[in-house]
Short mmCIF file of C-alpha atoms in Angstrom, two decimals:
data_model
loop_
_atom_site.label_atom_id
_atom_site.label_comp_id
_atom_site.label_asym_id
_atom_site.label_seq_id
_atom_site.Cartn_x
_atom_site.Cartn_y
_atom_site.Cartn_z
CA MET A 198 -20.00 7.20 9.76
CA ALA A 199 -20.33 4.43 7.32
CA SER A 200 -23.10 2.82 5.41
CA VAL A 201 -23.41 0.39 2.54
CA LYS A 202 -26.08 0.34 -0.11
CA VAL A 203 -26.21 -2.26 -2.84
CA GLN A 204 -28.63 -1.51 -5.65
CA CYS A 205 -29.86 -4.05 -8.15
CA VAL A 206 -26.51 -5.81 -8.43
CA SER A 207 -26.07 -8.77 -10.76
CA LYS A 208 -22.99 -10.87 -11.39
CA TRP A 209 -22.10 -13.66 -13.79
CA PHE A 210 -19.00 -15.83 -13.65
CA GLU A 211 -17.36 -17.32 -16.72
CA ARG A 212 -17.13 -21.04 -16.16
CA ARG A 213 -14.29 -23.15 -17.45
CA ASP A 214 -16.46 -24.77 -20.11
CA GLY A 215 -17.32 -21.34 -21.45
CA GLU A 216 -20.85 -21.17 -20.08
CA SER A 217 -21.65 -18.25 -17.85
CA LEU A 218 -22.94 -18.86 -14.37
CA HIS A 219 -25.49 -16.47 -12.92
CA VAL A 220 -24.22 -15.86 -9.37
CA LEU A 221 -26.17 -12.84 -8.18
CA GLN A 222 -29.47 -11.54 -9.47
CA ASN A 223 -30.79 -8.03 -8.76
CA ILE A 224 -29.50 -7.81 -5.23
CA ASP A 225 -30.77 -4.93 -3.10
CA LEU A 226 -29.20 -4.62 0.28
CA GLU A 227 -28.62 -1.97 2.84
CA ALA A 228 -26.34 -1.84 5.89
CA PRO A 229 -27.21 1.36 7.74
CA GLU A 230 -24.68 3.26 9.78
CA LYS A 231 -23.60 1.71 13.13
CA THR A 232 -25.66 -1.42 12.69
CA ILE A 233 -24.74 -5.04 12.29
CA THR A 234 -26.15 -6.69 9.19
CA ALA A 235 -25.90 -10.39 8.43
CA ILE A 236 -26.15 -12.04 5.03
CA VAL A 237 -27.25 -15.63 5.46
CA GLY A 238 -27.73 -18.32 2.89
CA ALA A 239 -26.85 -21.87 1.96
CA SER A 240 -23.47 -22.49 0.37
CA GLY A 241 -23.37 -21.51 -3.29
CA CYS A 242 -25.81 -18.64 -2.92
CA GLY A 243 -23.12 -16.12 -3.79
CA LYS A 244 -22.89 -14.47 -0.40
CA SER A 245 -19.09 -14.29 -0.41
CA THR A 246 -19.18 -12.86 -3.93
CA LEU A 247 -21.59 -10.22 -2.70
CA LEU A 248 -19.24 -9.31 0.14
CA ASN A 249 -16.30 -9.13 -2.27
CA ILE A 250 -18.30 -6.73 -4.42
CA VAL A 251 -18.94 -4.52 -1.40
CA ALA A 252 -15.20 -4.69 -0.59
CA GLY A 253 -14.36 -3.49 -4.08
CA LEU A 254 -12.46 -6.69 -4.88
CA ILE A 255 -14.91 -7.68 -7.63
CA GLU A 256 -16.79 -5.45 -10.05
CA PRO A 257 -20.51 -6.13 -10.38
CA ASP A 258 -21.71 -6.71 -13.96
CA ARG A 259 -24.83 -4.71 -13.30
CA GLY A 260 -26.10 -2.43 -10.57
CA CYS A 261 -24.57 0.06 -8.18
CA LEU A 262 -22.73 0.12 -4.92
CA PHE A 263 -22.86 3.14 -2.63
CA LEU A 264 -20.50 3.59 0.29
CA ASN A 265 -21.33 6.36 2.73
CA GLY A 266 -23.82 7.55 0.12
CA VAL A 267 -21.06 7.92 -2.50
CA LYS A 268 -20.94 5.86 -5.66
CA ALA A 269 -18.19 3.22 -5.43
CA SER A 270 -16.41 4.56 -8.51
CA GLU A 271 -16.06 7.95 -6.82
CA PHE A 272 -15.42 6.57 -3.35
CA LYS A 273 -11.94 7.44 -2.06
CA ASP A 274 -11.83 6.30 1.52
CA TRP A 275 -11.34 2.56 0.97
CA ARG A 276 -9.02 2.35 3.94
CA SER A 277 -11.91 3.14 6.30
CA MET A 278 -13.10 -0.38 5.49
CA THR A 279 -11.43 -3.64 6.51
CA TYR A 280 -12.12 -7.22 5.60
CA MET A 281 -11.92 -10.24 7.86
CA PHE A 282 -11.58 -13.56 6.06
CA GLN A 283 -12.86 -17.00 6.89
CA GLU A 284 -9.28 -18.09 7.57
CA ASP A 285 -7.17 -15.95 9.86
CA ARG A 286 -4.50 -15.44 7.13
CA LEU A 287 -1.80 -14.51 9.63
CA LEU A 288 1.63 -14.22 8.03
CA PRO A 289 3.67 -17.01 9.63
CA TRP A 290 6.92 -15.03 9.52
CA ARG A 291 5.48 -12.19 11.59
CA THR A 292 4.78 -12.06 15.31
CA ALA A 293 1.27 -11.27 16.52
CA ALA A 294 2.16 -7.58 16.89
CA GLN A 295 3.80 -7.47 13.45
CA ASN A 296 0.73 -9.11 11.94
CA VAL A 297 -1.50 -6.49 13.50
CA ALA A 298 0.85 -3.77 12.23
CA PHE A 299 0.35 -5.06 8.66
CA GLY A 300 -2.84 -3.05 8.30
CA LEU A 301 -1.09 0.17 9.28
CA GLU A 302 1.91 -0.35 7.00
CA ALA A 303 -0.33 -0.14 3.95
CA ALA A 304 -1.74 3.14 5.20
CA GLY A 305 1.77 4.53 5.68
CA VAL A 306 1.44 5.20 9.40
CA GLY A 307 4.75 6.15 11.02
CA ARG A 308 6.71 3.74 13.17
CA ALA A 309 6.07 5.38 16.53
CA GLU A 310 2.36 5.75 16.03
CA ARG A 311 2.19 2.24 14.60
CA LYS A 312 3.70 0.79 17.74
CA GLU A 313 1.28 2.65 19.95
CA ARG A 314 -1.78 1.69 17.93
CA VAL A 315 -0.74 -1.97 17.73
CA ALA A 316 -0.27 -2.16 21.50
CA GLU A 317 -3.62 -0.48 22.02
CA THR A 318 -5.42 -2.84 19.65
CA LEU A 319 -3.79 -5.96 21.09
CA GLU A 320 -5.01 -4.84 24.48
CA LEU A 321 -8.46 -4.32 23.04
CA VAL A 322 -8.64 -7.99 22.03
CA GLY A 323 -6.90 -9.15 25.22
CA LEU A 324 -3.63 -10.30 23.66
CA SER A 325 -1.10 -7.84 25.08
CA GLN A 326 1.04 -10.59 26.56
CA PHE A 327 1.25 -12.37 23.22
CA ALA A 328 2.61 -9.51 21.14
CA ASP A 329 5.92 -11.24 20.35
CA VAL A 330 4.56 -14.72 19.76
CA PHE A 331 4.54 -16.27 16.28
CA PRO A 332 1.22 -17.54 14.87
CA HIS A 333 2.18 -21.21 15.04
CA GLU A 334 2.50 -20.85 18.79
CA LEU A 335 -1.04 -19.50 19.17
CA SER A 336 -4.31 -21.40 19.58
CA GLY A 337 -7.09 -21.06 17.01
CA GLY A 338 -9.03 -18.65 19.21
CA MET A 339 -6.02 -16.44 19.78
CA ARG A 340 -5.15 -16.44 16.08
CA SER A 341 -8.67 -15.29 15.36
CA ARG A 342 -8.22 -12.46 17.86
CA VAL A 343 -5.01 -11.40 16.14
CA ALA A 344 -6.85 -11.36 12.82
CA LEU A 345 -9.59 -9.29 14.41
CA ALA A 346 -7.02 -6.89 15.84
CA ARG A 347 -5.44 -6.55 12.38
CA SER A 348 -8.85 -5.57 11.01
CA LEU A 349 -9.39 -3.04 13.80
CA VAL A 350 -6.00 -1.38 14.02
CA THR A 351 -6.74 1.00 11.17
CA ARG A 352 -9.84 2.11 13.10
CA PRO A 353 -12.25 1.25 10.32
CA THR A 354 -15.78 2.56 10.31
CA LEU A 355 -16.93 -0.40 8.25
CA LEU A 356 -15.96 -3.99 8.98
CA LEU A 357 -16.74 -6.76 6.50
CA MET A 358 -16.51 -10.34 7.69
CA ASP A 359 -16.74 -13.53 5.63
CA GLU A 360 -17.69 -16.35 8.02
CA PRO A 361 -14.78 -15.32 10.22
CA PHE A 362 -15.50 -17.65 13.14
CA SER A 363 -16.83 -20.70 11.32
CA LYS A 364 -13.67 -22.71 11.95
CA LEU A 365 -13.56 -22.12 15.71
CA ASP A 366 -14.85 -24.31 18.53
CA PRO A 367 -18.37 -23.36 19.67
CA THR A 368 -17.24 -21.92 23.03
CA ILE A 369 -14.46 -19.86 21.46
CA ARG A 370 -16.87 -18.72 18.76
CA GLU A 371 -19.26 -17.41 21.45
CA GLN A 372 -16.37 -15.55 23.07
CA MET A 373 -15.56 -13.96 19.74
CA HIS A 374 -19.19 -12.94 19.26
CA ALA A 375 -19.12 -11.14 22.62
CA GLU A 376 -15.83 -9.48 21.61
CA VAL A 377 -17.22 -8.29 18.30
CA LEU A 378 -20.34 -6.83 19.92
CA ARG A 379 -18.28 -5.06 22.58
CA ILE A 380 -15.84 -3.61 20.06
CA ALA A 381 -18.51 -2.65 17.51
CA GLU A 382 -20.24 -0.63 20.20
CA LEU A 383 -16.98 0.89 21.45
CA MET A 384 -15.70 1.92 18.02
CA SER A 385 -19.20 2.66 16.66
CA MET A 386 -18.58 0.54 13.60
CA THR A 387 -20.90 -0.62 10.88
CA ILE A 388 -20.55 -4.35 10.35
CA LEU A 389 -21.65 -6.40 7.37
CA PHE A 390 -20.98 -10.10 7.66
CA VAL A 391 -21.70 -13.32 5.85
CA THR A 392 -22.59 -16.57 7.58
CA HIS A 393 -24.36 -19.84 7.00
CA ASP A 394 -24.97 -20.18 10.75
CA VAL A 395 -28.43 -18.71 11.42
CA GLU A 396 -27.87 -18.65 15.18
CA GLU A 397 -24.74 -16.57 14.68
CA ALA A 398 -26.77 -14.18 12.55
CA VAL A 399 -29.50 -13.86 15.21
CA VAL A 400 -27.02 -13.38 18.07
CA LEU A 401 -25.05 -10.63 16.33
CA ALA A 402 -27.18 -8.85 13.77
CA SER A 403 -29.97 -6.32 13.96
CA ARG A 404 -30.80 -6.95 10.31
CA VAL A 405 -30.63 -10.23 8.49
CA VAL A 406 -30.68 -10.54 4.71
CA VAL A 407 -31.63 -14.02 3.51
CA LEU A 408 -30.25 -15.11 0.14
CA ASN A 409 -31.58 -17.96 -1.96
CA PRO A 410 -29.23 -19.82 -4.27
CA ARG A 411 -28.83 -20.26 -8.03
CA PRO A 412 -28.88 -17.45 -8.87
CA GLY A 413 -28.33 -15.69 -5.56
CA ARG A 414 -31.21 -13.35 -4.83
CA VAL A 415 -32.67 -11.70 -1.76
CA ARG A 416 -35.56 -13.70 -0.37
CA GLU A 417 -36.28 -11.40 2.52
CA THR A 418 -34.77 -8.88 4.88
CA ARG A 419 -35.81 -9.03 8.48
CA THR A 420 -35.12 -7.05 11.60
CA ILE A 421 -34.06 -8.79 14.78
CA ASP A 422 -35.45 -6.74 17.61
CA LEU A 423 -33.99 -8.50 20.62
CA PRO A 424 -31.96 -6.62 23.25
CA TYR A 425 -28.17 -7.20 23.41
CA PRO A 426 -26.46 -9.24 24.72
CA ARG A 427 -28.37 -12.13 23.28
CA ASP A 428 -28.10 -15.58 24.71
CA ARG A 429 -27.70 -18.21 22.04
CA THR A 430 -29.70 -20.73 24.05
CA SER A 431 -32.60 -18.41 24.93
CA ALA A 432 -36.08 -19.20 23.61
CA GLU A 433 -36.34 -15.95 21.62
CA VAL A 434 -33.06 -16.49 19.80
CA GLN A 435 -33.90 -20.11 19.10
CA GLN A 436 -37.30 -19.14 17.74
CA GLU A 437 -35.85 -16.47 15.45
CA ALA A 438 -33.23 -18.92 14.27
CA ARG A 439 -35.84 -21.56 13.54
CA SER A 440 -37.97 -19.24 11.46
CA LEU A 441 -34.86 -18.02 9.61
CA ARG A 442 -33.81 -21.56 8.88
CA GLU A 443 -37.22 -22.25 7.37
CA SER A 444 -36.83 -19.41 4.90
CA LEU A 445 -33.44 -20.64 3.71
CA MET B 153 -9.38 6.01 23.05
CA PRO B 154 -10.28 4.48 26.44
CA VAL B 155 -9.93 0.75 26.37
CA PRO B 156 -11.92 -1.48 28.69
CA ALA B 157 -10.50 -4.82 29.68
CA ALA B 158 -11.20 -7.62 27.27
CA THR B 159 -12.98 -10.74 28.37
CA PRO B 160 -10.44 -12.93 30.13
CA LEU B 161 -8.74 -15.59 28.12
CA VAL B 162 -9.02 -19.18 29.11
CA GLU B 163 -6.05 -20.23 27.02
CA LYS B 164 -2.59 -20.09 28.52
CA ARG B 165 0.53 -18.88 26.86
CA PRO B 166 1.99 -22.01 25.32
CA THR B 167 5.64 -21.05 25.70
CA ASP B 168 5.42 -20.27 29.41
CA GLY B 169 5.80 -23.65 31.02
CA PRO B 170 8.16 -26.00 29.29
CA LYS B 171 10.53 -23.38 27.87
CA THR B 172 13.14 -23.38 30.65
CA SER B 173 13.46 -27.12 30.77
CA HIS B 174 13.67 -27.12 26.99
CA THR B 175 16.74 -24.83 26.86
CA GLN B 176 18.40 -26.74 29.65
CA GLY B 177 17.90 -29.97 27.75
CA SER B 178 19.30 -28.49 24.57
CA ARG B 179 22.44 -27.29 26.36
CA GLU B 180 23.11 -30.79 27.63
CA LYS B 181 22.48 -32.07 24.14
CA ARG B 182 24.94 -29.58 22.65
CA LEU B 183 27.64 -30.53 25.13
CA ARG B 184 27.21 -34.19 24.31
CA LEU B 185 27.34 -33.43 20.60
CA LEU B 186 30.55 -31.43 21.03
CA SER B 187 32.30 -34.18 22.96
CA MET B 188 31.22 -36.68 20.32
CA ARG B 189 32.71 -34.50 17.58
CA VAL B 190 36.02 -34.17 19.46
CA LEU B 191 36.12 -37.91 19.96
CA LEU B 192 35.51 -38.51 16.26
CA LEU B 193 38.30 -36.11 15.34
CA LEU B 194 40.74 -37.86 17.68
CA LEU B 195 39.76 -41.25 16.27
CA LEU B 196 40.38 -40.09 12.70
CA LEU B 197 43.75 -38.62 13.68
CA VAL B 198 44.77 -41.90 15.27
CA ILE B 199 43.74 -43.89 12.19
CA TRP B 200 45.62 -41.43 10.00
CA GLN B 201 48.73 -41.66 12.16
CA VAL B 202 48.67 -45.46 12.17
CA ALA B 203 48.11 -45.64 8.43
CA SER B 204 50.95 -43.22 7.72
CA LEU B 205 53.43 -45.34 9.68
CA GLY B 206 53.60 -48.01 7.02
CA THR B 207 53.48 -45.75 3.95
CA ALA B 208 55.91 -43.41 2.24
CA PRO B 209 55.45 -39.70 3.12
CA PHE B 210 54.73 -38.79 -0.50
CA VAL B 211 51.76 -41.18 -0.48
CA LEU B 212 50.33 -40.46 2.95
CA PRO B 213 52.20 -38.00 5.16
CA SER B 214 51.67 -38.26 8.91
CA PRO B 215 49.47 -35.70 10.73
CA GLY B 216 52.54 -34.18 12.32
CA ARG B 217 54.26 -33.73 8.99
CA VAL B 218 51.15 -32.13 7.47
CA PHE B 219 50.88 -29.79 10.42
CA ASP B 220 54.53 -28.75 9.97
CA ALA B 221 53.93 -28.12 6.28
CA TRP B 222 50.79 -26.14 7.08
CA TRP B 223 52.60 -24.09 9.68
CA SER B 224 55.40 -23.18 7.32
CA LEU B 225 52.76 -22.20 4.76
CA VAL B 226 50.71 -20.07 7.10
CA VAL B 227 53.61 -17.84 8.06
CA THR B 228 54.27 -16.86 4.45
CA ALA B 229 52.50 -13.85 2.96
CA GLY B 230 51.84 -15.86 -0.20
CA PHE B 231 49.54 -18.23 1.65
CA TRP B 232 47.22 -15.45 2.68
CA ARG B 233 47.38 -13.89 -0.76
CA ASP B 234 46.34 -17.14 -2.46
CA PHE B 235 43.74 -17.72 0.19
CA GLY B 236 42.32 -14.24 -0.26
CA ILE B 237 42.34 -14.46 -4.05
CA THR B 238 40.39 -17.72 -4.11
CA PHE B 239 37.95 -16.43 -1.53
CA TRP B 240 37.44 -13.25 -3.53
CA ARG B 241 36.80 -15.17 -6.76
CA VAL B 242 34.25 -17.44 -5.10
CA LEU B 243 32.51 -14.50 -3.47
CA MET B 244 32.48 -12.57 -6.72
CA GLY B 245 31.02 -15.46 -8.71
CA PHE B 246 28.49 -16.11 -5.99
CA ALA B 247 27.46 -12.46 -5.74
CA LEU B 248 26.97 -12.25 -9.50
CA ALA B 249 24.98 -15.49 -9.42
CA ALA B 250 22.70 -14.09 -6.71
CA ALA B 251 22.40 -10.70 -8.39
CA ILE B 252 21.27 -12.30 -11.65
CA GLY B 253 19.61 -15.48 -10.36
CA VAL B 254 17.20 -13.81 -7.94
CA PRO B 255 15.58 -11.28 -10.31
CA LEU B 256 15.51 -13.87 -13.10
CA GLY B 257 13.88 -16.42 -10.79
CA VAL B 258 11.26 -13.88 -9.72
CA LEU B 259 10.62 -12.92 -13.33
CA LEU B 260 10.21 -16.53 -14.49
CA GLY B 261 8.03 -17.28 -11.48
CA ALA B 262 5.85 -14.24 -12.00
CA ASN B 263 5.33 -14.93 -15.70
CA GLU B 264 4.15 -18.48 -16.31
CA LYS B 265 4.59 -18.37 -20.11
CA LEU B 266 8.14 -17.07 -19.80
CA GLY B 267 8.92 -19.78 -17.27
CA GLU B 268 7.55 -22.50 -19.52
CA PHE B 269 9.59 -21.15 -22.44
CA PHE B 270 12.93 -21.02 -20.63
CA ASP B 271 12.53 -24.20 -18.59
CA PRO B 272 14.70 -26.37 -20.92
CA VAL B 273 17.59 -23.89 -20.76
CA LEU B 274 17.89 -24.55 -17.07
CA THR B 275 17.96 -28.30 -17.61
CA VAL B 276 20.73 -27.96 -20.17
CA VAL B 277 22.81 -25.66 -17.97
CA ASN B 278 22.39 -28.07 -15.07
CA THR B 279 23.60 -31.07 -17.08
CA VAL B 280 26.83 -29.41 -18.17
CA SER B 281 29.64 -30.38 -15.81
CA SER B 282 31.62 -27.69 -14.02
CA SER B 283 34.83 -28.98 -15.60
CA ILE B 284 33.39 -28.25 -19.03
CA TRP B 285 32.55 -24.73 -17.92
CA ALA B 286 36.16 -24.46 -16.75
CA ILE B 287 37.42 -25.42 -20.20
CA PHE B 288 35.11 -22.93 -21.89
CA ALA B 289 36.19 -20.28 -19.41
CA LEU B 290 39.80 -20.98 -20.21
CA ILE B 291 39.10 -20.49 -23.91
CA TRP B 292 37.17 -17.28 -23.34
CA PHE B 293 38.98 -15.64 -20.47
CA GLY B 294 42.44 -17.26 -20.46
CA LEU B 295 44.51 -17.18 -17.32
CA SER B 296 42.56 -14.59 -15.40
CA ASP B 297 40.32 -14.15 -12.37
CA TRP B 298 37.31 -14.27 -14.67
CA THR B 299 37.88 -17.92 -15.52
CA THR B 300 37.24 -18.95 -11.93
CA ILE B 301 34.52 -16.38 -11.40
CA PHE B 302 32.73 -17.61 -14.51
CA VAL B 303 32.81 -21.24 -13.40
CA VAL B 304 31.53 -20.38 -9.93
CA PHE B 305 28.83 -18.25 -11.54
CA MET B 306 27.71 -20.97 -13.96
CA THR B 307 27.50 -23.48 -11.12
CA ALA B 308 25.80 -21.25 -8.54
CA MET B 309 23.41 -19.26 -10.74
CA PRO B 310 21.12 -22.12 -11.86
CA LEU B 311 20.84 -23.35 -8.28
CA ILE B 312 19.81 -19.94 -6.97
CA LEU B 313 17.52 -19.29 -9.93
CA THR B 314 15.74 -22.63 -9.58
CA ASN B 315 15.13 -22.21 -5.88
CA VAL B 316 13.84 -18.66 -6.19
CA TRP B 317 11.66 -19.71 -9.12
CA GLN B 318 10.18 -22.57 -7.09
CA GLY B 319 9.80 -20.16 -4.17
CA THR B 320 7.63 -17.73 -6.12
CA ARG B 321 5.26 -20.62 -6.85
CA THR B 322 4.66 -21.14 -3.14
CA VAL B 323 3.45 -17.56 -2.60
CA ASN B 324 0.07 -17.84 -0.92
CA ALA B 325 -2.65 -16.21 -3.03
CA ASP B 326 -4.68 -15.68 0.16
CA PHE B 327 -1.95 -13.42 1.53
CA VAL B 328 -1.86 -11.42 -1.67
CA GLU B 329 -5.63 -11.00 -1.45
CA LEU B 330 -5.27 -9.90 2.17
CA ALA B 331 -2.79 -7.24 1.10
CA GLN B 332 -5.26 -6.12 -1.55
CA THR B 333 -8.03 -5.63 1.01
CA PHE B 334 -5.65 -3.25 2.78
CA ARG B 335 -5.11 -1.50 -0.56
CA MET B 336 -1.38 -2.21 -0.62
CA SER B 337 0.62 -1.16 -3.65
CA ARG B 338 2.29 -3.73 -5.92
CA LEU B 339 5.66 -2.80 -4.48
CA GLN B 340 4.37 -3.35 -0.95
CA VAL B 341 2.96 -6.74 -1.94
CA MET B 342 6.37 -7.63 -3.39
CA LEU B 343 8.24 -6.56 -0.28
CA LYS B 344 5.82 -7.79 2.36
CA ILE B 345 4.43 -11.00 0.85
CA TYR B 346 6.70 -12.22 -1.97
CA LEU B 347 10.08 -11.46 -0.42
CA PRO B 348 9.49 -13.21 2.93
CA THR B 349 8.07 -16.23 1.07
CA ILE B 350 11.07 -16.47 -1.26
CA LEU B 351 13.68 -15.93 1.43
CA PRO B 352 13.81 -19.50 2.84
CA PRO B 353 14.18 -21.25 -0.56
CA PHE B 354 16.63 -18.55 -1.67
CA PHE B 355 18.70 -19.15 1.43
CA ALA B 356 18.70 -22.92 0.90
CA GLY B 357 19.75 -22.43 -2.72
CA ALA B 358 22.41 -19.86 -1.86
CA ARG B 359 23.92 -22.16 0.73
CA LEU B 360 24.12 -25.01 -1.73
CA ALA B 361 25.43 -22.68 -4.42
CA PHE B 362 28.17 -21.29 -2.21
CA GLY B 363 29.36 -24.78 -1.26
CA PHE B 364 29.39 -25.98 -4.87
CA GLY B 365 30.95 -22.73 -6.00
CA ALA B 366 33.78 -23.02 -3.53
CA ARG B 367 34.52 -26.58 -4.68
CA VAL B 368 34.42 -25.95 -8.39
CA SER B 369 36.55 -22.85 -7.99
CA LEU B 370 39.47 -25.17 -7.27
CA VAL B 371 38.89 -27.11 -10.48
CA ALA B 372 38.86 -23.85 -12.36
CA GLU B 373 42.00 -22.62 -10.65
CA THR B 374 43.95 -25.79 -11.34
CA LEU B 375 43.09 -25.42 -15.02
CA GLY B 376 43.14 -21.71 -15.61
CA ALA B 377 44.85 -19.59 -13.00
CA SER B 378 48.32 -18.64 -11.91
CA SER B 379 47.35 -17.94 -8.33
CA GLY B 380 44.89 -19.12 -5.71
CA ILE B 381 44.47 -22.28 -3.69
CA GLY B 382 43.65 -24.47 -6.69
CA TYR B 383 46.79 -23.37 -8.49
CA ARG B 384 48.92 -24.05 -5.39
CA LEU B 385 47.33 -27.47 -5.03
CA ARG B 386 48.28 -28.43 -8.56
CA GLN B 387 51.76 -27.02 -8.10
CA ALA B 388 52.25 -29.03 -4.91
CA ALA B 389 50.94 -32.15 -6.62
CA ASP B 390 53.28 -31.65 -9.59
CA LEU B 391 56.21 -31.39 -7.22
CA VAL B 392 54.93 -34.42 -5.22
CA GLN B 393 54.69 -32.27 -2.09
CA THR B 394 51.90 -34.42 -0.68
CA ASP B 395 52.12 -32.83 2.75
CA GLN B 396 51.35 -29.45 1.18
CA VAL B 397 48.38 -30.86 -0.74
CA PHE B 398 47.05 -32.11 2.57
CA ALA B 399 47.72 -28.80 4.25
CA TRP B 400 45.79 -26.86 1.59
CA THR B 401 42.94 -29.35 1.67
CA LEU B 402 42.59 -29.13 5.44
CA THR B 403 42.67 -25.35 5.27
CA LEU B 404 39.77 -25.43 2.83
CA VAL B 405 37.74 -27.84 4.94
CA ALA B 406 38.31 -25.66 8.00
CA LEU B 407 37.26 -22.58 6.05
CA MET B 408 34.03 -24.16 4.85
CA ILE B 409 33.16 -25.38 8.34
CA ALA B 410 33.88 -21.93 9.76
CA ILE B 411 31.65 -20.20 7.19
CA GLU B 412 28.92 -22.72 7.81
CA SER B 413 28.92 -22.49 11.60
CA LEU B 414 29.91 -18.85 12.10
CA VAL B 415 27.98 -17.18 9.29
CA LEU B 416 25.30 -19.36 7.70
CA LYS B 417 23.90 -21.20 10.73
CA PRO B 418 23.50 -18.07 12.93
CA LEU B 419 22.07 -16.12 10.00
CA GLU B 420 19.59 -18.87 9.25
CA SER B 421 18.35 -19.21 12.81
CA ARG B 422 17.98 -15.44 13.03
CA LEU B 423 16.10 -15.11 9.76
CA PHE B 424 13.86 -18.08 10.27
CA ALA B 425 13.12 -17.91 14.00
CA TRP B 426 9.45 -18.03 13.08
CA LYS B 427 9.85 -21.50 11.61
CA LYS B 428 11.58 -23.00 14.63
CA LYS B 429 9.72 -25.65 16.54
CA ALA B 430 6.91 -25.44 14.00
CA GLY B 431 5.21 -28.80 14.06
CA GLY B 432 7.52 -30.27 16.68
CA GLN B 433 6.49 -29.86 20.31
#
C-alpha cells in the first residue's frame, strides 16, 4: 500500500541575483493508493520541483508531506518508492542487466537474489534477450524500458515519474504507456507522474492535477472516469484532453 | 510473481546481423597489419645493415654484431639482475605515484577551493625537467634505488593526478542524483558512480606515466645509480662498446612494446568494452 498526500506546500528558490523566486504556493495534492495521478502544467509551473519534494530530494519551505499516512520526517520506507527521470540515465559502463541491478545494490540485496530479480524484471519489460547489451547499443525505446525495469526491480509500491517518455517517438511512447498500465495493475502500484502532455495524462491517469505557473498553484483536480485501456485517438480522450488544455 | 509476456518489440537486436562479418573483417585487417609490421622491420634492418657497411663498428655496429653482443649479455646473470632492478625501480615509482596521485586527484576534484588553491603547484612541477629531478634526487638520496624511484615518481605523479582530477570533473551529476533516489550511501556513490567515471582518464594517465617513468628512469640511473640498465648504458658508452649500447636499447624497446601489447592493451579492452564501437557503426 502506498499513498501520497501533500498539504499546503510552498517553496521558494534563491535566485542568483539574490531575489527569491516563489515556485510553489500552497499546494494540496493527493495520490490515493493504487491509482495513477498526473500533474500537468506548462513549463515553469514547478511540477518537477513538486515531484522532487514528494521524492524527498528537496525540502519544502512550508507545508507537510505524508507518505502512507506517515509524516515524511518520520517515514522510514523510502526504498518502497522509486523515481523515473525524464532522461533514462543509464550508466554507460553497465550492461542492461547491470543497470537494472543498480536499484537492488543500494538496498543490499544478495547476489543470487539480485540475479533472479533482474532476470524477472527484464522479462517483465520484454528485454530478456538484451540483458548483456550496453546502453549505446540499444534504441531509445529499449533504453526507456531498461530505465523502467530499474525503477521496478526493487518492487516499489510508489512510482514517481518526471516526464519519462517525453523524448520518445509517438509510437514508442504509446507502447510505453501500455506497458506502464499493464505493470501498474500487475504490481498494484501507486503512480504519481508529471507531464506537459495532456493526452498522456488523460490516457494514463485516473486523477489529473492541473498546476498554473508563477507561482505554481493547483488550479483544479479532476477525475478521468474512462475505462482502461484508453485509445489516444478516441473522441472521449480527445474531448477530455481539450478541456484540460483549456484550463492550463 | 507470475509474469505475463510483454508486448512484442518491434525493434531488432542491433548486434545480431552484422556482427559475424565484422569479426571476419577485423581478422583480415589484423593479418594485413601484422604483415605490414614485419615488412617494416625487415626494411629497417636492411637499411641498418647497409648503413653499417661503410661505418666503423664503434659508430654504427651492424645488426649481426649487435645481436651477438645482446646474446652474450643475455646469458649472463648480471643482465637479468640489472634488468630486474630497473624494472623494480620503475614499478615502485609508478606505484607510489598512483597511490598518492589518485587520492590527491579525487580530493582536489571533490573540493573546488582546494583545487583552485593548489593548481599552480601542478604547473610548476610539470615545468621542471626530469633531469633536474634527477640532480635533486642525487643530492638527497645519493647512489641508491630511491634516486631513480624519486625521479619516476616526480614524473608520473603529476600526470596521474591531473588526469584523475580532470576525471572527477566529468562525473555526471544526473547519475549522482539517480543514486540518491535509490538512497545510496556516499561510499556507494563513490564506488558505483565516481570510480567508473574516473577509471578511463586514470588509465590514460597511468599509461602515459608508466612510459615516461620508464624513460626517465634511465636518465636517473646514468646519473645516480651503480646498477640497472641506465648505469650499464653509461658504462658501455664510456668504454665505447657501441654494440652493447644498442643491445640495451633494443632490449628496452622490446620490453616497452611487450608491456604495451601484452598487459595494457588487453587490460584496456577488457575494462572499457562498454566504450567500444560507441559512435562508430
